[in-house]
Coordinates of C-alpha atoms and ligand atoms in Angstrom, one line a residue:
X1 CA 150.8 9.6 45.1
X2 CA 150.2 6.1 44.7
X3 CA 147.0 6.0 46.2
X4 CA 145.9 9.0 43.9
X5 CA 147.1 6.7 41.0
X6 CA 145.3 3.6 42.1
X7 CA 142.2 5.4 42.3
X8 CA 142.9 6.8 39.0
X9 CA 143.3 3.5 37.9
X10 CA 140.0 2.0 39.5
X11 CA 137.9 5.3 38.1
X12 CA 139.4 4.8 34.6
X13 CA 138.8 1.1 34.5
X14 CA 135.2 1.4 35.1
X15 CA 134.9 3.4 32.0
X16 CA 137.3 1.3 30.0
X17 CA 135.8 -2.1 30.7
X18 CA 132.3 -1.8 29.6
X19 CA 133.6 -0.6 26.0
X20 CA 136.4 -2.8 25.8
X21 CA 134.0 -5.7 26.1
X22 CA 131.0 -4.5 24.2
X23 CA 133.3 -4.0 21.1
X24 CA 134.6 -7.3 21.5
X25 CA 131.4 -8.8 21.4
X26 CA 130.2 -6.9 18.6
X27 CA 133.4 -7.3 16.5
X28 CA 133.0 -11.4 17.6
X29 CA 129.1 -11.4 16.1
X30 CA 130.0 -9.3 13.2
X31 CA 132.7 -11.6 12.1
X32 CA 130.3 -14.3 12.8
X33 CA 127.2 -13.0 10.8
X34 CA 128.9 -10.4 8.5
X35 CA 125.9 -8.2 9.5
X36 CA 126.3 -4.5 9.0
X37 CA 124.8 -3.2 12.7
X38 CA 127.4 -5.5 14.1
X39 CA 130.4 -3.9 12.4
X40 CA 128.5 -0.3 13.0
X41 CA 128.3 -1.6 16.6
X42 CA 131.7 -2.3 17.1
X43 CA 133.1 1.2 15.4
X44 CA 131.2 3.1 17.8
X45 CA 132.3 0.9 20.9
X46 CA 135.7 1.1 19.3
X47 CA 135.5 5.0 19.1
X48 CA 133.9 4.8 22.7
X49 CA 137.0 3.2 24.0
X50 CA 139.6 5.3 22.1
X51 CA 137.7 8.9 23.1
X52 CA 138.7 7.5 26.8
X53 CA 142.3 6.8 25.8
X54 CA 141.7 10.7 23.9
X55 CA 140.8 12.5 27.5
X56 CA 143.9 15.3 27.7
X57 CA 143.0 16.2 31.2
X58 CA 143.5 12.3 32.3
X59 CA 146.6 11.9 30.2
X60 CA 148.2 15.0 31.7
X61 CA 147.4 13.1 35.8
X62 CA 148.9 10.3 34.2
X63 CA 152.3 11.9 33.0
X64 CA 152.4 13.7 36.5
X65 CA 152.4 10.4 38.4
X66 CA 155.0 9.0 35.7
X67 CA 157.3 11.9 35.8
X68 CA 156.5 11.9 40.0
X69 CA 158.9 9.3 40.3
X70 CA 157.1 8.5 43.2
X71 CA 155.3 5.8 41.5
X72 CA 157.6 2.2 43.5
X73 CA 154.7 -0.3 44.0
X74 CA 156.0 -2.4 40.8
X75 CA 151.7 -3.4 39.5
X76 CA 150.7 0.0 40.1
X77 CA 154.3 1.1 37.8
X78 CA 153.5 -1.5 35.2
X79 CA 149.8 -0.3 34.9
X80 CA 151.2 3.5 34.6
X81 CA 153.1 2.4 31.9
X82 CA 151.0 0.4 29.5
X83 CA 148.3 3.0 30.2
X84 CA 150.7 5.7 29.4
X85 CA 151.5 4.2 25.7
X86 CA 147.9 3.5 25.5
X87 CA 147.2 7.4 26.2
X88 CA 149.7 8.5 24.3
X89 CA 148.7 6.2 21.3
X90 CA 145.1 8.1 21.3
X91 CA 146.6 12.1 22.1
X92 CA 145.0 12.9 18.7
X93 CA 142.8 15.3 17.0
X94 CA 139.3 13.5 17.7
X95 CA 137.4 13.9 14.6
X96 CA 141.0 12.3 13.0
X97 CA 140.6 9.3 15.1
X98 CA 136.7 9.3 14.5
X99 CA 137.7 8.9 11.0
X100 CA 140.4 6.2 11.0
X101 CA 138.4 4.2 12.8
X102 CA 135.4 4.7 10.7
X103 CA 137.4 3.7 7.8
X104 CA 138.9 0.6 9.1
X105 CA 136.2 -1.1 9.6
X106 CA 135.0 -0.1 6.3
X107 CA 137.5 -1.7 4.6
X108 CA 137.3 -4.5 6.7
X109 CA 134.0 -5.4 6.0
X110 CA 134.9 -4.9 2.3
X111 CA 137.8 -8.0 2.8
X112 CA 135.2 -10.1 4.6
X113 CA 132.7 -10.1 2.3
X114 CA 134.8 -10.3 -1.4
X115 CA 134.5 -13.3 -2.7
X116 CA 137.1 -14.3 -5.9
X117 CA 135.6 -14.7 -9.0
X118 CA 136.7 -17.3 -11.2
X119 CA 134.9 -17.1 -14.3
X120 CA 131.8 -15.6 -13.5
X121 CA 132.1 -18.4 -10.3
X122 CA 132.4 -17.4 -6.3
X123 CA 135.3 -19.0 -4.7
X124 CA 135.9 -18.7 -0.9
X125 CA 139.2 -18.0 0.3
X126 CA 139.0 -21.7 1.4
X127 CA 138.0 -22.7 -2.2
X128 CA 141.2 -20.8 -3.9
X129 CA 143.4 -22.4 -1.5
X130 CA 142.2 -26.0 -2.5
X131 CA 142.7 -25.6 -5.8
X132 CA 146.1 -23.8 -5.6
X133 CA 146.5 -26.9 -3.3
X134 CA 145.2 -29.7 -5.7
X135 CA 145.2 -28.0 -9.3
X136 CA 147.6 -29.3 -11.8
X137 CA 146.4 -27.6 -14.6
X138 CA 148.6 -24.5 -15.2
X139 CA 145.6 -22.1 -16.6
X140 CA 143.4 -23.3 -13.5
X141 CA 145.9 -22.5 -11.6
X142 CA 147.1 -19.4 -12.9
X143 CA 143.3 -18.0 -13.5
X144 CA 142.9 -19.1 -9.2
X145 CA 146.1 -16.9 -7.9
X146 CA 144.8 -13.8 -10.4
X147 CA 141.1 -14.4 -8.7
X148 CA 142.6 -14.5 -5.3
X149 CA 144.2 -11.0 -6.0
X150 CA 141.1 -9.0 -7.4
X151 CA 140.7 -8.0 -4.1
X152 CA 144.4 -5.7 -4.0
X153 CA 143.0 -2.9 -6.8
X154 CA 140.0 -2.4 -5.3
X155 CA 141.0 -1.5 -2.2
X156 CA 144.8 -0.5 -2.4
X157 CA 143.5 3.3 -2.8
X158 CA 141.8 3.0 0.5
X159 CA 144.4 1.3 2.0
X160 CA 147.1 4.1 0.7
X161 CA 144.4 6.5 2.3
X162 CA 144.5 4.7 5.8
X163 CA 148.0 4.1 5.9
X164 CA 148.5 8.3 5.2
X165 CA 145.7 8.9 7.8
X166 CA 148.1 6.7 10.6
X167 CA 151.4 8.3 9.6
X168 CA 149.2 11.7 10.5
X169 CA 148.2 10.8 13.5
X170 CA 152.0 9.3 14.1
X171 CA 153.5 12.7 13.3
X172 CA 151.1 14.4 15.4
X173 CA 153.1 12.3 18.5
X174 CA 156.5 13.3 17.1
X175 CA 156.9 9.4 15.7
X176 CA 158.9 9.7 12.0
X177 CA 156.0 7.5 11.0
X178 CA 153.1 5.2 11.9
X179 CA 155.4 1.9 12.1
X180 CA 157.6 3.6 14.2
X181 CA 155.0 4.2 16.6
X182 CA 153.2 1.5 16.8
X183 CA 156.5 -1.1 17.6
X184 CA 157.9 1.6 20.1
X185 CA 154.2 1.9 21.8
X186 CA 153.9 -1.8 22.2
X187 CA 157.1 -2.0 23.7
X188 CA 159.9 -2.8 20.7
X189 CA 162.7 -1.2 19.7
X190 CA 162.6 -0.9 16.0
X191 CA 166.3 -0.7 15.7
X192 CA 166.5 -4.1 17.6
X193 CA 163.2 -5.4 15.9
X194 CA 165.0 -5.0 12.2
X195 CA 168.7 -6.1 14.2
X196 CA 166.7 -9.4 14.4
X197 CA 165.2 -9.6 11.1
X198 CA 168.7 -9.2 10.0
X199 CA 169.9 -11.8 11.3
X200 CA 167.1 -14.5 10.9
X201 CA 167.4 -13.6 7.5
X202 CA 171.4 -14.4 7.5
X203 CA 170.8 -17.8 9.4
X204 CA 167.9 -19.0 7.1
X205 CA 169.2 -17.6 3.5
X206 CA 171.2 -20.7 2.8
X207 CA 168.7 -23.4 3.8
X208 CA 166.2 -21.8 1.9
X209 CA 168.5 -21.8 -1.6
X210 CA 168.9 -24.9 -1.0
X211 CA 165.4 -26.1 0.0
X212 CA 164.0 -23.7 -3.0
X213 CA 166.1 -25.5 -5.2
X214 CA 164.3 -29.1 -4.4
X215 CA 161.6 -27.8 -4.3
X216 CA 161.7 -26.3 -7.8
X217 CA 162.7 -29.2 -8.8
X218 CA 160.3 -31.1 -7.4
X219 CA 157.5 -28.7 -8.8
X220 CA 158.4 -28.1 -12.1
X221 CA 158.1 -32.0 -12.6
X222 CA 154.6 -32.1 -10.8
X223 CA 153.7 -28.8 -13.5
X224 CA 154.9 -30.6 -15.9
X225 CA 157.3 -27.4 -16.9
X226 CA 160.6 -26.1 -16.2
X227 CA 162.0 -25.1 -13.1
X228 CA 162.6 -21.5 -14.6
X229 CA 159.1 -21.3 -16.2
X230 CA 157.7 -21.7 -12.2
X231 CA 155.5 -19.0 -11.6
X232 CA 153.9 -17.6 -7.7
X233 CA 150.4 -19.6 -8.9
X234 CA 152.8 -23.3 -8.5
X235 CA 153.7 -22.9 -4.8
X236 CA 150.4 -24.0 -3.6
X237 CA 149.5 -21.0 -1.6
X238 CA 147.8 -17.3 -2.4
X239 CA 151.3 -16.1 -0.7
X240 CA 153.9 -18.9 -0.8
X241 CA 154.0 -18.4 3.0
X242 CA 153.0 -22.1 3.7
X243 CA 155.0 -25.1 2.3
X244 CA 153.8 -26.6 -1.2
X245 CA 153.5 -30.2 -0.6
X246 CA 156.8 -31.8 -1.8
X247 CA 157.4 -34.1 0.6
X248 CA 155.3 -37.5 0.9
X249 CA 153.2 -37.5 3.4
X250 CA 149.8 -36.1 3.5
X251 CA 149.0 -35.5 6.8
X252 CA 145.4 -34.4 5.4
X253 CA 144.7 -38.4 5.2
X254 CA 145.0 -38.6 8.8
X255 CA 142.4 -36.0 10.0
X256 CA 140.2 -37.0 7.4
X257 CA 137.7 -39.8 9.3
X258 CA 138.2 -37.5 12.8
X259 CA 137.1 -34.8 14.2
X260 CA 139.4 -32.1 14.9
X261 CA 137.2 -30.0 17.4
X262 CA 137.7 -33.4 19.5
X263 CA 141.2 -33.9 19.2
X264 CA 141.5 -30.2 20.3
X265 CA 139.8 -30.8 23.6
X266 CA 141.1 -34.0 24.7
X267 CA 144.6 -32.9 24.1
X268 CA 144.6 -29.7 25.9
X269 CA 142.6 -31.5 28.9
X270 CA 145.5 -33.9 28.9
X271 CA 147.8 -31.0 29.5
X272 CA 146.2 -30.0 32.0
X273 CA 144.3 -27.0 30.7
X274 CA 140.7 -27.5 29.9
X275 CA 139.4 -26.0 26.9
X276 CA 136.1 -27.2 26.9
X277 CA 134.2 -23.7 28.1
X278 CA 136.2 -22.1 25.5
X279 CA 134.8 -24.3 22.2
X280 CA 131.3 -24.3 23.8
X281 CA 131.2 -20.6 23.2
X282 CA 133.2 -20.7 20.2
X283 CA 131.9 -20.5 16.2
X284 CA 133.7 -22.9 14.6
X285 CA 132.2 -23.7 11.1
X286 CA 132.2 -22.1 7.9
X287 CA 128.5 -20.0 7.1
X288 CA 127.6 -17.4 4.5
X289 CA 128.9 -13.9 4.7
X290 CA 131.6 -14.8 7.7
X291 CA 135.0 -14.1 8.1
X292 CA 136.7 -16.5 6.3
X293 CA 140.4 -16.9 9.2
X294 CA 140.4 -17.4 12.8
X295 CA 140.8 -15.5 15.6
X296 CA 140.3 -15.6 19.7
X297 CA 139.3 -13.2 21.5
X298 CA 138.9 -12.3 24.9
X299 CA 135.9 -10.5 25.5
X300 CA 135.8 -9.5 29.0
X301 CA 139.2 -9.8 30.8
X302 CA 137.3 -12.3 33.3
X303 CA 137.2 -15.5 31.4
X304 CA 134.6 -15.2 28.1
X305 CA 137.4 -16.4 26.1
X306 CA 136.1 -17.6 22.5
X307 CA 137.0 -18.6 19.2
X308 CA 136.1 -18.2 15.4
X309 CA 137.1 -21.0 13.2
X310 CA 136.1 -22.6 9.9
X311 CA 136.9 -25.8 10.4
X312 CA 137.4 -28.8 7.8
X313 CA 138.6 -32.1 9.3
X314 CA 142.2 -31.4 8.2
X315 CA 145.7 -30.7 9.0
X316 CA 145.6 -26.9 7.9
X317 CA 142.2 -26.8 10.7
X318 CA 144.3 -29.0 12.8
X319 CA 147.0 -26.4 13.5
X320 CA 144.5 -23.6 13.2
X321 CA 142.5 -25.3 16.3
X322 CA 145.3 -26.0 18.0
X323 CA 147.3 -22.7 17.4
X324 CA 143.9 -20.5 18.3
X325 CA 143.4 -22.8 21.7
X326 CA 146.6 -21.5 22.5
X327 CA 145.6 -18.3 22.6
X328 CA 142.8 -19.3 24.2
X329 CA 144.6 -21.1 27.5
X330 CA 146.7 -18.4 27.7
X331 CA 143.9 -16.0 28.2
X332 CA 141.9 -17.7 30.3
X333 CA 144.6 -18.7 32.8
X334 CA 145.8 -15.0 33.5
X335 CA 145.5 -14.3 37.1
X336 CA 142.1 -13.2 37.2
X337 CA 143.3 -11.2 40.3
X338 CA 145.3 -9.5 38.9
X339 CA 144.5 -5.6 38.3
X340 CA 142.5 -5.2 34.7
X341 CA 144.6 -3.5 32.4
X342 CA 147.4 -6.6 34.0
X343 CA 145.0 -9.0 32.6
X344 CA 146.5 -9.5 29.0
X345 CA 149.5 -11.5 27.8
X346 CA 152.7 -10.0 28.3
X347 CA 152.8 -9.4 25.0
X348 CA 150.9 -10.2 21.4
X349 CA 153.7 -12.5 20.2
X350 CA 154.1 -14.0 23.8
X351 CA 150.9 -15.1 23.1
X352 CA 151.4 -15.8 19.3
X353 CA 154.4 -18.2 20.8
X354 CA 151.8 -20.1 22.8
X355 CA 149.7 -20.8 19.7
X356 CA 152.6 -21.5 17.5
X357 CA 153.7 -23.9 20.1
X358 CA 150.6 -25.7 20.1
X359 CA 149.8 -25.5 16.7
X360 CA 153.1 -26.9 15.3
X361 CA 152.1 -30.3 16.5
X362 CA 149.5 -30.6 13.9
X363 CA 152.1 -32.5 11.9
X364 CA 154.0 -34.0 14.8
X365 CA 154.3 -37.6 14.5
X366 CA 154.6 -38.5 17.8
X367 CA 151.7 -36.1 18.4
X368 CA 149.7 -38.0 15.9
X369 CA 150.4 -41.2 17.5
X370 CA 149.2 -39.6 21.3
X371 CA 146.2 -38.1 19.6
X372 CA 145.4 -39.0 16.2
X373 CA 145.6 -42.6 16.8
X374 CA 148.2 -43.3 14.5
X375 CA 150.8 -46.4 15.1
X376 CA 154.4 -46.4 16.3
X377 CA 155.5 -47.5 13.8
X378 CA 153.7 -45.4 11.4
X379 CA 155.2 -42.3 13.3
X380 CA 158.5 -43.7 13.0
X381 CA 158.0 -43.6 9.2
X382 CA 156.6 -41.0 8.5
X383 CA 158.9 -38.8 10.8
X384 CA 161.7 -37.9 8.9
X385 CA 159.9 -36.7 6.4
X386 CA 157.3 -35.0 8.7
X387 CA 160.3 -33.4 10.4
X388 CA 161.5 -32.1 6.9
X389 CA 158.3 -30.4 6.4
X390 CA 157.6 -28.9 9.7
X391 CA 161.4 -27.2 8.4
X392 CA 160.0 -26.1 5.0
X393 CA 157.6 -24.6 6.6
X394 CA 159.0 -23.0 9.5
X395 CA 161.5 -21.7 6.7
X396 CA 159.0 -20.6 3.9
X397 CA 157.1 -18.2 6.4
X398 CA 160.2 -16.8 7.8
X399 CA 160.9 -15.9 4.3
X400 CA 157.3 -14.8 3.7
X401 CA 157.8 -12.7 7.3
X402 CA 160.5 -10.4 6.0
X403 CA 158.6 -9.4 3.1
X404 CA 156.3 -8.6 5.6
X405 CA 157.8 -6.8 7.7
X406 CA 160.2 -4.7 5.2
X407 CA 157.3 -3.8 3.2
X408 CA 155.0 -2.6 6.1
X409 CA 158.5 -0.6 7.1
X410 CA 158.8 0.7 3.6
X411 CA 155.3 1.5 2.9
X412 CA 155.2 3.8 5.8
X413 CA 158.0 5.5 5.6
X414 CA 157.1 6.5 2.2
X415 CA 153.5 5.4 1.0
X416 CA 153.8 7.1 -2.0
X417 CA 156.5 5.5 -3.8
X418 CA 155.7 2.6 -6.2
X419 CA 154.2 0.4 -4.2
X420 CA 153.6 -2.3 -6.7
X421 CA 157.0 -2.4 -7.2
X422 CA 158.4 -2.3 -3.3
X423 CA 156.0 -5.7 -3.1
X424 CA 157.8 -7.5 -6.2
X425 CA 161.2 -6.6 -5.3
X426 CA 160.8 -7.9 -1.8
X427 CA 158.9 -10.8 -3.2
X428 CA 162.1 -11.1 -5.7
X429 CA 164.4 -11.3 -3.1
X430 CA 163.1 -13.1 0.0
X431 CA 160.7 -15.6 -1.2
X432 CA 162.8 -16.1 -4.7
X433 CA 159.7 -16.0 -6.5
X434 CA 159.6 -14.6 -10.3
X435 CA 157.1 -11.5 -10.7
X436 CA 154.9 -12.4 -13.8
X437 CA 156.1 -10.6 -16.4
X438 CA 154.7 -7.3 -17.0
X439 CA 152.7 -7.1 -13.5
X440 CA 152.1 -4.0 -12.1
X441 CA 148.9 -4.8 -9.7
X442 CA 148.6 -3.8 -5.7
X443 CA 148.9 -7.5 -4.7
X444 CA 150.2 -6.6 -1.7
X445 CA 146.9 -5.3 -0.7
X446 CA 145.1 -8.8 -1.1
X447 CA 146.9 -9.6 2.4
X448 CA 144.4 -8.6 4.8
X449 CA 147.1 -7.9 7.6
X450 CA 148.4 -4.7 5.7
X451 CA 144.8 -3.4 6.3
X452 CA 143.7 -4.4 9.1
X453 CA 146.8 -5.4 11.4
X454 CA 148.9 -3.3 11.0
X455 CA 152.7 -3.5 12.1
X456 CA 151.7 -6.5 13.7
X457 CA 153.2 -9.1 11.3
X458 CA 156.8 -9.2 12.6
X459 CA 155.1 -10.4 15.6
X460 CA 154.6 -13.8 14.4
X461 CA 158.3 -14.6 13.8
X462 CA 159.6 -13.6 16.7
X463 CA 156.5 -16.0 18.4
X464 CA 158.0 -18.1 16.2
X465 CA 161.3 -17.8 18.0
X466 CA 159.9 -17.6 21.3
X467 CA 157.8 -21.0 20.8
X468 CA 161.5 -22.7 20.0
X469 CA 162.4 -21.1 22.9
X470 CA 159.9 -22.6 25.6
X471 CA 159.8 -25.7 23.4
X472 CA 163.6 -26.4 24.6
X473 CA 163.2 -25.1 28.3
X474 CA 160.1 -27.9 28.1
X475 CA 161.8 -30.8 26.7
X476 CA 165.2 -29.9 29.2
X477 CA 164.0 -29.1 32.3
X478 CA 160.0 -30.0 32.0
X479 CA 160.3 -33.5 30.4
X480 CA 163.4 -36.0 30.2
X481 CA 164.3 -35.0 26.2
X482 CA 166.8 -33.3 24.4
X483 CA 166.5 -29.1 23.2
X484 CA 165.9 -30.2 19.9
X485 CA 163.8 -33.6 20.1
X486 CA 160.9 -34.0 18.5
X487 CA 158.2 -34.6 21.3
X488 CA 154.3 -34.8 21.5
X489 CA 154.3 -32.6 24.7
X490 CA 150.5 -34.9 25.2
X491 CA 149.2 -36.4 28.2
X492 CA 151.4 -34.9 30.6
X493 CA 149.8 -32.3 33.0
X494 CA 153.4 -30.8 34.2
X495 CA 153.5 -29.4 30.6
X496 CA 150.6 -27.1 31.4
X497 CA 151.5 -26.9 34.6
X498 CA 154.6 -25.1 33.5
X499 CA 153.1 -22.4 31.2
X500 CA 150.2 -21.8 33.7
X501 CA 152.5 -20.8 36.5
X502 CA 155.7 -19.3 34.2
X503 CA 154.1 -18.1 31.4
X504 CA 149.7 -17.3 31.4
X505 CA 149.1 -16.4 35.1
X506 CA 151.9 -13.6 35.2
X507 CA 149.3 -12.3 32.4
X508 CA 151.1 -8.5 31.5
X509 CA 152.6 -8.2 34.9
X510 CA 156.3 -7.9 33.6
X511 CA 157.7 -6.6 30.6
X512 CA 157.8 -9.4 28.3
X513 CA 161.6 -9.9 28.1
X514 CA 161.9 -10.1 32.0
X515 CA 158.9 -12.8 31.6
X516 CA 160.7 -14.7 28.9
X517 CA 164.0 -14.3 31.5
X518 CA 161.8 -15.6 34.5
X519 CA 160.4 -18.2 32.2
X520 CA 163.1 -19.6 30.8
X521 CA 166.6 -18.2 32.3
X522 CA 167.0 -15.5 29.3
X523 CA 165.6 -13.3 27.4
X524 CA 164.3 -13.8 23.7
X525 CA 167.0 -15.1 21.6
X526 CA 167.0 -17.1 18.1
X527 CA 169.3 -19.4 18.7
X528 CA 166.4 -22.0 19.8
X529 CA 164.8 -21.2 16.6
X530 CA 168.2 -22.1 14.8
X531 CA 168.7 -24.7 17.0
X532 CA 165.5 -26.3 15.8
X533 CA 165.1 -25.9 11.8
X534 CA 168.6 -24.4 10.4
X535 CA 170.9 -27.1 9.5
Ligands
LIG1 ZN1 147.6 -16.2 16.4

């Protein structure tokens, strides 16, 4: 039975692997160029990849070896598994699947290419930010965050239309509903997944009143209003899910004369884990018609790991370099040994832990000093009140993660209820922001996540968590430090040395709570987290 399933395994990954990586590299050059073919090219590979994962004769083998229970050899088990959710994901009606697909990248292309339009002006998503950023007028500011959300009517119908389209397909499984699925097929218990939420929203609800209430303050002076009159446009962000800038320091003066592509490579060389392959195949500036965030990608399983950026020589690009690197390690120092479909993180937030990790030291002032050239005595200054933002902002996107993730909850379990509303009243509660009065727009579709990533969002806290996590297991039993000090984790190869053997070379070989147990004595937990921002 076993050596039936390994050559099952062997056959199927010599169809998979071809696909997997031509849509990579199409979806990396479309995002790139914004051309059309490359989009069309990366649907078809896309729909290539998923009429595999669709074969019913290979899926029925597949639950015979699992239900077998002959199946000991722990890879070969692992592999059954992930290949079984990955089967079972695409057990759909094929013209169904044709047409999701189809439509995804659709809409996607439709958020890559809008452009805000601030009278009769173009702004970038880059632009908007600045001036949400900088802007003290109240109109400018106001007409900005309005621009920024043009985007939400024109493709909420389409994005209703997907959403319906997944919960479909979900049914068709015997999942309740598309977010259902997708947590229990990528290993998460949603009962446990909202258990969590739960609670991170009990341990941070307190330090956010009271960090709100600063900041409010704090605001309505710069606005030159009162705190009640604040409205979404004054917190400095399209989403409020980074902190405004009350605090004073601005780190953007010390990135400003450097380069931050440099910074990137010498610090992760000085850990141990070269980078440098990775930027040389990376696109890393801004350019007509590209995608405006940042991703990395893998493109091959075997090492073409790469990385789209649009970098400014600041401390938002800072963390973005640094927190898309991380990715980028992780991938390239899987165990290239292993079997194929073992050659992925354990997890996607194992690996958004990695780049949160790394990319928290953008404002790090000990970090600074190491990399940025900044004095001791300058970190020493500047790091209580560094430390006091890296907690605003740890604590505004936790906030800005359970709208998130109750929304995405909410809006498939019942799509059509008022979904306008849904947004605002989770807005309301967890982010304590005042709906303008009489809005009734599909702002919740300006976030590109609801389209495009689907279910995925919830993922980033809990890398949030995890990144506490390995950041204490570092500091206590990697360097000499207390759980909770503030360290620059630079110029020390045993840090690398650490995740490379506990954490990236194990690649998907374990289930991702029995990595975080090997890698750190237990499994996921939030008490780091608390341990680290929640006073
Ligand atoms: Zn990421």
């Amino acid at each position: 039975m076993e050596k039936e399933l390994a050559a099952f395994i062997d056959s199927l990954e010599v169809s998979v692997k071809p696909v997997e990586a031509g849509a990579a590299l199409a979806y990396f050059n479309a995002a790139v160029t914004g051309k059309e073919e490359e989009y069309n090219k990366s649907s078809a590979f896309n729909i290539a990849t998923s009429k595999i994962y669709a074969d019913k004769a290979a899926f029925a083998r597949l639950k015979n070896f699992k239900d077998s229970g002959k199946i000991k050899d722990t890879l070969l088990f692992r592999q059954m598994t992930l290949l079984f959710n990955s089967f079972l994901a695409n057990q759909v009606d094929e013209m169904k699947m044709e047409a999701l697909i189809k439509a995804q990248t659709k809409l996607e292309q439709k958020y890559s290419t809008f452009r805000a339009m601030v009278d009769g002006k173009k702004f970038s998503d880059n632009e908007i930010e600045s001036v949400l950023k900088n802007a003290t007028n109240n109109t400018e500011l106001q007409k900005c965050w309005l621009a920024s959300k043009q985007i939400g009517d024109s493709v909420a119908p389409d994005v209703i239309s997907l959403v319906k389209m997944r919960n479909e397909i979900a049914q068709s499984l015997g999942f309740s509903n598309y977010h259902e699925m997708s947590l229990k097929l990528s290993d998460q218990d949603p009962a446990q997944i909202e258990k969590l939420f739960n609670e991170i929203d009990a341990l941070t609800r307190d330090n956010f009143i009271a960090l709100k209430t600063d900041m409010d303050a704090i605001l309505a002076k710069k606005y030159n209003i009162k705190p009640e009159n604040l409205m979404p446009w004054h917190y400095q962000n399209r989403f409020f899910q980074e902190a405004p800038a009350i605090y004073n320091i601005n780190l953007d003066s010390y990135y400003a004369d450097k380069d931050v592509v440099e910074l990137t490579k010498v610090f992760y060389a000085g850990i141990g884990l070269d980078a440098t392959g990775i930027l040389a195949k990376s696109d890393l500036y801004e350019k007509e018609g590209k995608y405006q965030h940042a991703f990395c990608t893998h493109i091959d399983r075997s090492g073409d790991v790469r990385v789209v950026c649009n970098v400014k020589n600041n401390s938002q690009w800072m963390g973005t370099m640094l927190h898309e690197l991380g990715h980028g390690v992780y991938d390239q120092n899987i165990n290239m040994s292993l079997p194929y479909f073992l050659r992925t993180p354990a997890h996607t937030f194992t690996t958004e832990a990695i780049a949160m990790l790394f990319g928290r030291l953008a404002s790090n002032p000990y970090w600074l000093r190491d990399n940025a050239g900044i004095s001791e005595a300058d970190a020493e200054k500047i790091s209580e009140q560094v430390q006091n933002n890296l907690r605003l902002e740890q604590l505004v996107f936790s906030r800005w993660s359970q709208v998130m993730f109750r929304f995405e909850k909410g809006m498939y379990e019942n799509p059509d209820q008022d979904l306008n509303q849904l947004w605002w009243n989770l807005v309301e509660k967890y982010q304590m922001l005042k709906k303008p009065e009489g809005r009734n727009n599909a702002d919740w579709a300006s976030k590109i996540h609801i389209a495009s990533y689907p279910c995925y969002y919830h993922n980033y806290q809990l890398g949030e968590l995890l990144a506490s996590q390995l950041q204490a297991y570092i500091n206590t039993h990697v360097l000499v430090a207390g759980a909770n000090e503030v360290v620059s984790l630079s110029n020390n190869q045993e840090v690398g040395n650490y995740l490379l053997e506990k954490v990236f070379q194990p690649g998907a070989r374990y289930q991702w709570n029995d990595m975080i147990r090997r890698a750190t004595g237990e499994e996921l937990s939030a008490r780091y987290y608390a341990g680290q921002f929640i006073k």
